[in-house]
XYZ file of C-alpha atoms in Angstrom:
102
model
C 27.358 102.971 47.285
C 23.752 103.223 46.109
C 23.554 106.836 47.335
C 26.670 107.698 45.343
C 25.265 106.117 42.183
C 21.972 107.963 42.506
C 23.586 111.338 43.244
C 26.283 111.209 40.533
C 24.678 109.238 37.709
C 24.195 111.474 34.682
C 26.111 114.379 36.205
C 29.575 115.677 35.531
C 32.019 115.053 38.350
C 33.378 118.453 39.321
C 36.552 117.540 41.226
C 39.273 115.863 39.155
C 41.753 113.377 40.534
C 44.896 115.088 41.736
C 48.202 113.231 41.569
C 50.777 114.837 43.844
C 54.370 114.195 42.732
C 55.971 114.091 46.207
C 53.281 111.830 47.617
C 53.613 109.485 44.648
C 57.392 109.194 45.158
C 56.884 108.235 48.803
C 54.131 105.777 47.906
C 56.281 104.294 45.125
C 59.158 103.619 47.522
C 56.778 102.020 50.019
C 55.191 99.845 47.337
C 58.503 98.534 46.011
C 59.759 97.913 49.561
C 56.614 95.932 50.407
C 56.941 93.823 47.271
C 60.557 93.045 48.054
C 60.497 92.725 51.845
C 57.061 91.231 52.513
C 55.562 89.706 49.407
C 58.712 88.076 47.987
C 59.438 86.456 51.366
C 56.436 84.156 51.087
C 58.143 82.393 48.176
C 61.170 80.136 48.422
C 64.549 81.632 47.604
C 65.282 81.043 43.910
C 61.642 80.341 43.012
C 60.234 81.810 39.809
C 57.709 83.911 41.757
C 60.397 85.403 43.992
C 62.625 86.153 41.010
C 59.689 87.809 39.201
C 59.115 90.097 42.192
C 62.823 90.954 42.357
C 62.746 91.785 38.654
C 59.759 94.077 39.190
C 61.547 95.892 42.023
C 64.866 96.191 40.181
C 63.825 96.709 36.557
C 60.312 98.153 36.422
C 58.811 101.601 36.842
C 55.693 102.384 38.794
C 53.600 104.993 37.041
C 50.455 106.882 37.868
C 47.940 107.371 35.070
C 44.991 109.657 35.648
C 42.197 109.990 33.125
C 39.863 112.877 33.863
C 37.676 112.241 30.813
C 34.695 110.855 32.717
C 32.451 110.983 29.666
C 34.630 108.715 27.493
C 35.033 105.669 29.721
C 37.547 103.897 27.482
C 39.915 106.770 26.606
C 42.612 105.607 29.054
C 42.503 102.069 27.673
C 42.643 103.348 24.089
C 45.711 105.402 25.007
C 47.405 102.391 26.615
C 46.610 100.217 23.585
C 48.254 102.820 21.325
C 51.352 103.017 23.539
C 51.709 99.221 23.618
C 51.279 99.062 19.855
C 54.046 101.660 19.323
C 56.393 99.820 21.689
C 55.774 96.547 19.854
C 56.387 98.229 16.486
C 59.656 99.688 17.790
C 60.767 96.310 19.173
C 59.860 94.539 15.929
C 61.771 97.165 13.934
C 64.833 96.758 16.165
C 64.677 92.981 15.731
C 64.397 93.292 11.972
C 67.426 95.654 11.918
C 69.523 93.258 14.009
C 68.560 90.376 11.688
C 69.868 92.360 8.717
C 73.200 93.159 10.355
C 74.222 89.522 10.819
């Protein structure tokens, strides 16, 4: 680890992260299967933890985010903050519309 820090510090990293679509799909299926078949089994049937894991498997999406902007260390987090903010605005707008239709 120290060698890596000395060799890379202050230099641009030349090779970007590559996210392969087919590999991700296989990994995604494996991840969801592990959550459902292995991890959920350590909790009692009907427990909140087991139900949360089932909800993740049945209702959630697994995504891969790659940020190749090594100079700006927070750009990925800024992007995610903006996405969350837009989702919350949309949800609040939908709630306000449904309140008016009653």
